[in-house]
PDB file of C-alpha atoms and ligand atoms in Angstrom:
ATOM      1  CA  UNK A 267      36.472  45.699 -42.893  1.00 84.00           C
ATOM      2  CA  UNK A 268      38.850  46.495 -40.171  1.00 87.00           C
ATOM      3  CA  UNK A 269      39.281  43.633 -38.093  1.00 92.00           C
ATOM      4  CA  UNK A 270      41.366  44.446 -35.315  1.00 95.00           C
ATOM      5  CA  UNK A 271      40.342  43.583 -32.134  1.00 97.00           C
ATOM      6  CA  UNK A 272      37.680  45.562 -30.384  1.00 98.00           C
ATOM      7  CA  UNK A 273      36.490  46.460 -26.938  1.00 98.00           C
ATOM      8  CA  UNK A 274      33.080  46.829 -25.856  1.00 98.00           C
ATOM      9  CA  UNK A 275      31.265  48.185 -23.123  1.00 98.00           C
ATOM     10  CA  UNK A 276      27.818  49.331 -21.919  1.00 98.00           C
ATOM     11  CA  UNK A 277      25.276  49.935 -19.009  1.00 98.00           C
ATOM     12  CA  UNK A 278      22.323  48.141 -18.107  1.00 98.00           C
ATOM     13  CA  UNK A 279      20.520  50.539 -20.900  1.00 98.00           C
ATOM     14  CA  UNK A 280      22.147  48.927 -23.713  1.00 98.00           C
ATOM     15  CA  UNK A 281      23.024  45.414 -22.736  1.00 98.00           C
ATOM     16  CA  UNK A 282      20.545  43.372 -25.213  1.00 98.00           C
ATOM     17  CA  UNK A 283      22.240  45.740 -28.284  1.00 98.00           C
ATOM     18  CA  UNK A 284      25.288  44.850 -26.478  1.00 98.00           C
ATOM     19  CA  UNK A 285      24.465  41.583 -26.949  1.00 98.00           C
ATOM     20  CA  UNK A 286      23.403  41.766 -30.626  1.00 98.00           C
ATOM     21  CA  UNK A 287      26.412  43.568 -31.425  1.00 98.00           C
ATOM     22  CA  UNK A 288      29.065  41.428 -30.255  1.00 98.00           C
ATOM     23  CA  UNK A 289      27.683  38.714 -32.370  1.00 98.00           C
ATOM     24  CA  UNK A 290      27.805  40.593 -35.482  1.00 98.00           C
ATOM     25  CA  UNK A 291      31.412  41.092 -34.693  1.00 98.00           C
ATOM     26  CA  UNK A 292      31.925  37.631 -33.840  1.00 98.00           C
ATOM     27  CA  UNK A 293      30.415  36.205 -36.565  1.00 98.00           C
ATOM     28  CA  UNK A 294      32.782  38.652 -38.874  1.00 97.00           C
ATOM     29  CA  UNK A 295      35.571  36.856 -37.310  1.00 97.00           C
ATOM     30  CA  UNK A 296      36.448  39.716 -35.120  1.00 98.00           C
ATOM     31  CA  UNK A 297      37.723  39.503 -31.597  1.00 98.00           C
ATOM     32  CA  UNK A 298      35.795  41.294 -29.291  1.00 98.00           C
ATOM     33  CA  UNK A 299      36.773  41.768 -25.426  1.00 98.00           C
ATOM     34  CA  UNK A 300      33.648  42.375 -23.734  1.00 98.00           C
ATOM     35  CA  UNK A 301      34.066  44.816 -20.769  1.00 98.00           C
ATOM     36  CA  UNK A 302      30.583  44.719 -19.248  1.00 95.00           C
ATOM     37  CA  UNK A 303      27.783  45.585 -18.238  1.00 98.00           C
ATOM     38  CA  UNK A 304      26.637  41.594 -18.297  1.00 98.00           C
ATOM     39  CA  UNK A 305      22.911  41.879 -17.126  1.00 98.00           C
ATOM     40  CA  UNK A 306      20.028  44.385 -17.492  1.00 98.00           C
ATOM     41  CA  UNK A 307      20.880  45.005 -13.486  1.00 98.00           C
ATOM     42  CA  UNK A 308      21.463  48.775 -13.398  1.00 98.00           C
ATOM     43  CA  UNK A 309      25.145  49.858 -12.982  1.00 98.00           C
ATOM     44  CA  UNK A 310      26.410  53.511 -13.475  1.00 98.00           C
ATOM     45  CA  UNK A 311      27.910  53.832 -17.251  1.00 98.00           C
ATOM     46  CA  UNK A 312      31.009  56.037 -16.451  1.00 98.00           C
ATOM     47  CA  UNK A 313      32.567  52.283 -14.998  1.00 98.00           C
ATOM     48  CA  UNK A 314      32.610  50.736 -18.766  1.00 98.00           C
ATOM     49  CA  UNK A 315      32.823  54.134 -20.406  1.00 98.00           C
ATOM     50  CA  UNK A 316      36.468  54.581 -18.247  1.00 98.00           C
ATOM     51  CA  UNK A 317      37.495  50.897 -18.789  1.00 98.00           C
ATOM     52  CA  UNK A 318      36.857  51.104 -22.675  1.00 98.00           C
ATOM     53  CA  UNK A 319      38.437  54.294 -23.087  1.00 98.00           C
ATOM     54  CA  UNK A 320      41.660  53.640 -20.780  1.00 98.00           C
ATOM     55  CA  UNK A 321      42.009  50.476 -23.383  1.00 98.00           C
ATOM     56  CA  UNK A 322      42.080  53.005 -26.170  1.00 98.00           C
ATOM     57  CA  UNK A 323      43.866  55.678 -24.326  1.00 97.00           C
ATOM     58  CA  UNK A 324      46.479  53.872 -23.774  1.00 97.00           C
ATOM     59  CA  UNK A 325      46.614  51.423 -27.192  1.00 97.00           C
ATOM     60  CA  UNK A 326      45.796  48.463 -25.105  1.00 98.00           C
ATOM     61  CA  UNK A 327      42.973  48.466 -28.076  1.00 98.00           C
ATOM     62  CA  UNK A 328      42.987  49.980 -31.441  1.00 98.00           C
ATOM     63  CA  UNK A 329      39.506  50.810 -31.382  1.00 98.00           C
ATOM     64  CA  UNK A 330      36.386  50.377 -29.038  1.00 98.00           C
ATOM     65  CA  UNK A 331      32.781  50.197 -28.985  1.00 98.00           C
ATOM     66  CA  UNK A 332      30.379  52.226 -26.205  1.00 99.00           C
ATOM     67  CA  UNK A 333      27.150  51.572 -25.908  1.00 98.00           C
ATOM     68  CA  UNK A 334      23.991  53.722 -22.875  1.00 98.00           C
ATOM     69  CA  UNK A 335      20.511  55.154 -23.143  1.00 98.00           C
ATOM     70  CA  UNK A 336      21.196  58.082 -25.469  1.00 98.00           C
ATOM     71  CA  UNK A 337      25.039  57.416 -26.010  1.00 98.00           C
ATOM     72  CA  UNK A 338      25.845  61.274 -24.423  1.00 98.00           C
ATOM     73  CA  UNK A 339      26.961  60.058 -21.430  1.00 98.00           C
ATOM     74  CA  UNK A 340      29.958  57.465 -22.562  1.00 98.00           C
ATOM     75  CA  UNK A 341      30.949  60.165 -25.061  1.00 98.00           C
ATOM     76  CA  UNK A 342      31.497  62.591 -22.385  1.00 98.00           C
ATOM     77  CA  UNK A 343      33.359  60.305 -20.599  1.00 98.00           C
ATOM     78  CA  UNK A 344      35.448  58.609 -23.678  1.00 98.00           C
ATOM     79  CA  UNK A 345      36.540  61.946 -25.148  1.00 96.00           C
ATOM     80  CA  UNK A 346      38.244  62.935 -21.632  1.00 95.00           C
ATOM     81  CA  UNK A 347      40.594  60.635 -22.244  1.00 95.00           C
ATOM     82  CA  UNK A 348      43.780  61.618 -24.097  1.00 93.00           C
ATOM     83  CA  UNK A 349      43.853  60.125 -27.648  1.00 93.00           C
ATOM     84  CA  UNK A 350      40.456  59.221 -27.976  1.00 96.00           C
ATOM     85  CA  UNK A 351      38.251  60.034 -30.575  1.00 97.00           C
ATOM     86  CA  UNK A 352      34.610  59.145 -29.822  1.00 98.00           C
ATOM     87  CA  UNK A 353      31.840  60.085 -32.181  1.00 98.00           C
ATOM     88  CA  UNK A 354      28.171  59.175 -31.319  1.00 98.00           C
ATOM     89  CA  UNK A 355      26.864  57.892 -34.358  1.00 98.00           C
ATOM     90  CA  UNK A 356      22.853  58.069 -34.814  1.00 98.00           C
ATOM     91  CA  UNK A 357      23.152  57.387 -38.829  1.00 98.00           C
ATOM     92  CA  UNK A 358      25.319  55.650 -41.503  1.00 98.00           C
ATOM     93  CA  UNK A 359      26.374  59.020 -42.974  1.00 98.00           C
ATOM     94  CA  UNK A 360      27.954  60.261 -39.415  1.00 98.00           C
ATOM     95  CA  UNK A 361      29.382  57.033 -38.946  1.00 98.00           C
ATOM     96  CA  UNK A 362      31.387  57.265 -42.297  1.00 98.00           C
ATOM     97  CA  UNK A 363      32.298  60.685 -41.885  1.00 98.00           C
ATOM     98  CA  UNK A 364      34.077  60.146 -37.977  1.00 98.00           C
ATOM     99  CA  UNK A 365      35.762  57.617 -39.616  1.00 98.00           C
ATOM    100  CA  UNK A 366      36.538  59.563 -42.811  1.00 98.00           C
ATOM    101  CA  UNK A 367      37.063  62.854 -41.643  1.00 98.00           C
ATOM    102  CA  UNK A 368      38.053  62.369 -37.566  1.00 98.00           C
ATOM    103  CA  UNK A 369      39.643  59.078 -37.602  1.00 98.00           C
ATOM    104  CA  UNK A 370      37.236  58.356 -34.544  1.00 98.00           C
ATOM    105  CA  UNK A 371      38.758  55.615 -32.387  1.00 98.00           C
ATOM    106  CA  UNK A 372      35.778  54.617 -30.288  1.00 98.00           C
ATOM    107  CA  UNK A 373      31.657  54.393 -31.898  1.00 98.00           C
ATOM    108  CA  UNK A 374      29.317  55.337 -29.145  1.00 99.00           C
ATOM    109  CA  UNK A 375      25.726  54.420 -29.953  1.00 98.00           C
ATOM    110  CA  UNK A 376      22.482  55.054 -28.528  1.00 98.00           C
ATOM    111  CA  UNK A 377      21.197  51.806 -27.401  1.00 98.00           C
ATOM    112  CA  UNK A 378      17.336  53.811 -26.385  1.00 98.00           C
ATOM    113  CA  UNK A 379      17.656  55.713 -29.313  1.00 98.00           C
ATOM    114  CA  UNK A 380      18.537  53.980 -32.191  1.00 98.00           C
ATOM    115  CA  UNK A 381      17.112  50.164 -33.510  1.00 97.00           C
ATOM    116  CA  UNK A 382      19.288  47.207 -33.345  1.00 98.00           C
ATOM    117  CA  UNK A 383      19.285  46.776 -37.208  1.00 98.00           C
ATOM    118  CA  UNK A 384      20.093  50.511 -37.701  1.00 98.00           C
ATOM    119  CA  UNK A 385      22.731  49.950 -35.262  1.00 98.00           C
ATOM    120  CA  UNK A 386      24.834  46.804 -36.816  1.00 98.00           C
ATOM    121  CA  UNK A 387      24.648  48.297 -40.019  1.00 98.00           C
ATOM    122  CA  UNK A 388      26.226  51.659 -38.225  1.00 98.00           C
ATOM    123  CA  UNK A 389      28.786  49.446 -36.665  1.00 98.00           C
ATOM    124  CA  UNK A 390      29.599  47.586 -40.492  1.00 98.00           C
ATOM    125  CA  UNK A 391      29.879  50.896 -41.875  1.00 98.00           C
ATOM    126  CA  UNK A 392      32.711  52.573 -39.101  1.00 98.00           C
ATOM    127  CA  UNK A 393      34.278  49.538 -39.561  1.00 98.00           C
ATOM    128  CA  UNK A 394      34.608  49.363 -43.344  1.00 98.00           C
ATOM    129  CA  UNK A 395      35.236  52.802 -43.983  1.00 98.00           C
ATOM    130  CA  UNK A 396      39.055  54.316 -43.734  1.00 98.00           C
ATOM    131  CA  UNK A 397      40.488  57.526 -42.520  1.00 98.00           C
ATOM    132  CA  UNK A 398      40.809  59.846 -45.340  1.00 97.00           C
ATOM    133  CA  UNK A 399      43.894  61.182 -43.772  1.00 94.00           C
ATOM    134  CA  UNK A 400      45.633  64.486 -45.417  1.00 93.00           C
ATOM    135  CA  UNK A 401      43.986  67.538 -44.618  1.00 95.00           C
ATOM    136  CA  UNK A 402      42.057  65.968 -41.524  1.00 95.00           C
ATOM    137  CA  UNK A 403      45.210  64.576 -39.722  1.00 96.00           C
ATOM    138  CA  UNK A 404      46.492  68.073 -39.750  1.00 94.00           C
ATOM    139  CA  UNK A 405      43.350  69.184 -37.536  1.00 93.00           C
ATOM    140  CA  UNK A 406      43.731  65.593 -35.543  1.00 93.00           C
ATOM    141  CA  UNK A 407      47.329  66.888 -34.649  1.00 91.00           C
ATOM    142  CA  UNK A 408      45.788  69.698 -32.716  1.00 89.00           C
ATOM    143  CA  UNK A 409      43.863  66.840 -30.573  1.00 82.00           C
ATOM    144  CA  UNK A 410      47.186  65.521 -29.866  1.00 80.00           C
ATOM    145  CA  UNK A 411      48.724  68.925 -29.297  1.00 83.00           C
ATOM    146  CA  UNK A 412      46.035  70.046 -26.551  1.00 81.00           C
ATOM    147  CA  UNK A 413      46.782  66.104 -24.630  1.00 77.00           C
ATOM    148  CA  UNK A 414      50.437  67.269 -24.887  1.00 78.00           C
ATOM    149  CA  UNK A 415      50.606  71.148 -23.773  1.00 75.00           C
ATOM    150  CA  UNK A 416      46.947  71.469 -22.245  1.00 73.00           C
ATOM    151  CA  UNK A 417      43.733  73.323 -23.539  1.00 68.00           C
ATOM    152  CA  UNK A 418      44.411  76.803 -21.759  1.00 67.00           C
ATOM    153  CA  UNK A 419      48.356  76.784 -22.596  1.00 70.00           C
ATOM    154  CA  UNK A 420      47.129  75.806 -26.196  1.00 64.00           C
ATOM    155  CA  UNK A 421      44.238  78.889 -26.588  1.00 68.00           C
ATOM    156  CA  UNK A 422      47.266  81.226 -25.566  1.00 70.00           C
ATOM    157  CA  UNK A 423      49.261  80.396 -27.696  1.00 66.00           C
ATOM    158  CA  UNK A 424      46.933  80.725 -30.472  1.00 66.00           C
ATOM    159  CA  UNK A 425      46.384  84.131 -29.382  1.00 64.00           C
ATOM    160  CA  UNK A 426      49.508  85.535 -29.258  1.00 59.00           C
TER     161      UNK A 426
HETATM  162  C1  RB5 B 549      20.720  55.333 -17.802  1.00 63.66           C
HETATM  163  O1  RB5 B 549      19.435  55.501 -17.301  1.00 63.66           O
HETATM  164  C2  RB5 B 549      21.069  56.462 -18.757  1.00 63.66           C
HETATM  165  O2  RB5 B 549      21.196  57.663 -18.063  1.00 63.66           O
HETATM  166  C3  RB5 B 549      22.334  56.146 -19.527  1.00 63.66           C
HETATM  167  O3  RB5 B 549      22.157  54.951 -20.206  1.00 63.66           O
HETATM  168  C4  RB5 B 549      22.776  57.139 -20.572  1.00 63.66           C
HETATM  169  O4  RB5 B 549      21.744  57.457 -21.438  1.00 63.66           O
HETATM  170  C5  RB5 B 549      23.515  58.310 -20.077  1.00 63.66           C
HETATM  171  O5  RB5 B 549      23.951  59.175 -20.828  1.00 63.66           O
END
């Protein structure tokens, strides 16, 4: 298990598997900075989604944790930010494969979509499984390339 230290954050949507979920880590002996939400009062999720992924973004954090309703709104908002991966896992075999195939940097789950149980053993499984690297940092590298040189400069120069 990788057991660097993680960030978490959520909205009022996902706060009790919020909860839940930074026992587990805990109790794995994992550090776990928790960014928020802290109640069930309602709060708007781009606030944790930005302070997670700015963590990650900018290797304040290794890897991070994001946590609303369905989970589609903190990805949005993760994968704007240069260098982050985010992959919204719903199942164990998407959550080995982001970690496997796209090297994904920050889980987003579904806290209204997903059960708690389904969810810790989603979390266990991104963190025990490795990137396979090879092939799939080739096509990561053209992440990195569109951060450095921009999406539109990129798709020209593909075309030419
Ligand atoms: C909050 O009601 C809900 O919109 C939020 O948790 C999330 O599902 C957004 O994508």
């Amino acid at each position: 298990m990788d057991m660097t230290p993680i960030m978490i954050g959520c909205d009022h949507a996902a706060f009790q598997l919020k909860q839940r979920i930074c026992q587990y880590l805990t109790d794995q002996g994992i550090d776990v900075e928790d960014a928020g939400a802290y109640s069930e009062e309602a709060v708007d999720y781009p606030d944790y989604g930005i302070k997670v992924a700015a963590a990650v973004s900018t290797g304040k954090f290794k890897r991070g944790i994001l946590i609303c309703g369905t989970g589609i709104g903190m990805s949005m908002v993760a994968n704007k930010f240069s260098h982050v991966r985010a992959a919204l896992c719903a199942d164990l075999f998407a959550a080995g494969l982001s970690r496997r195939h796209n090297n994904a940097n920050i889980l987003v789950l579904g806290g209204r979509v997903i059960g708690d149980i389904l969810a810790l053993e989603i979390v266990k499984t991104w963190l025990e499984t490795p990137f396979d690297g090879g092939r799939h940092q080739k096509r990561l590298d053209k992440f990195d390339r569109i951060d450095e040189i921009g999406l539109c400069a990129a798709h020209a120069q593909e075309k030419r």
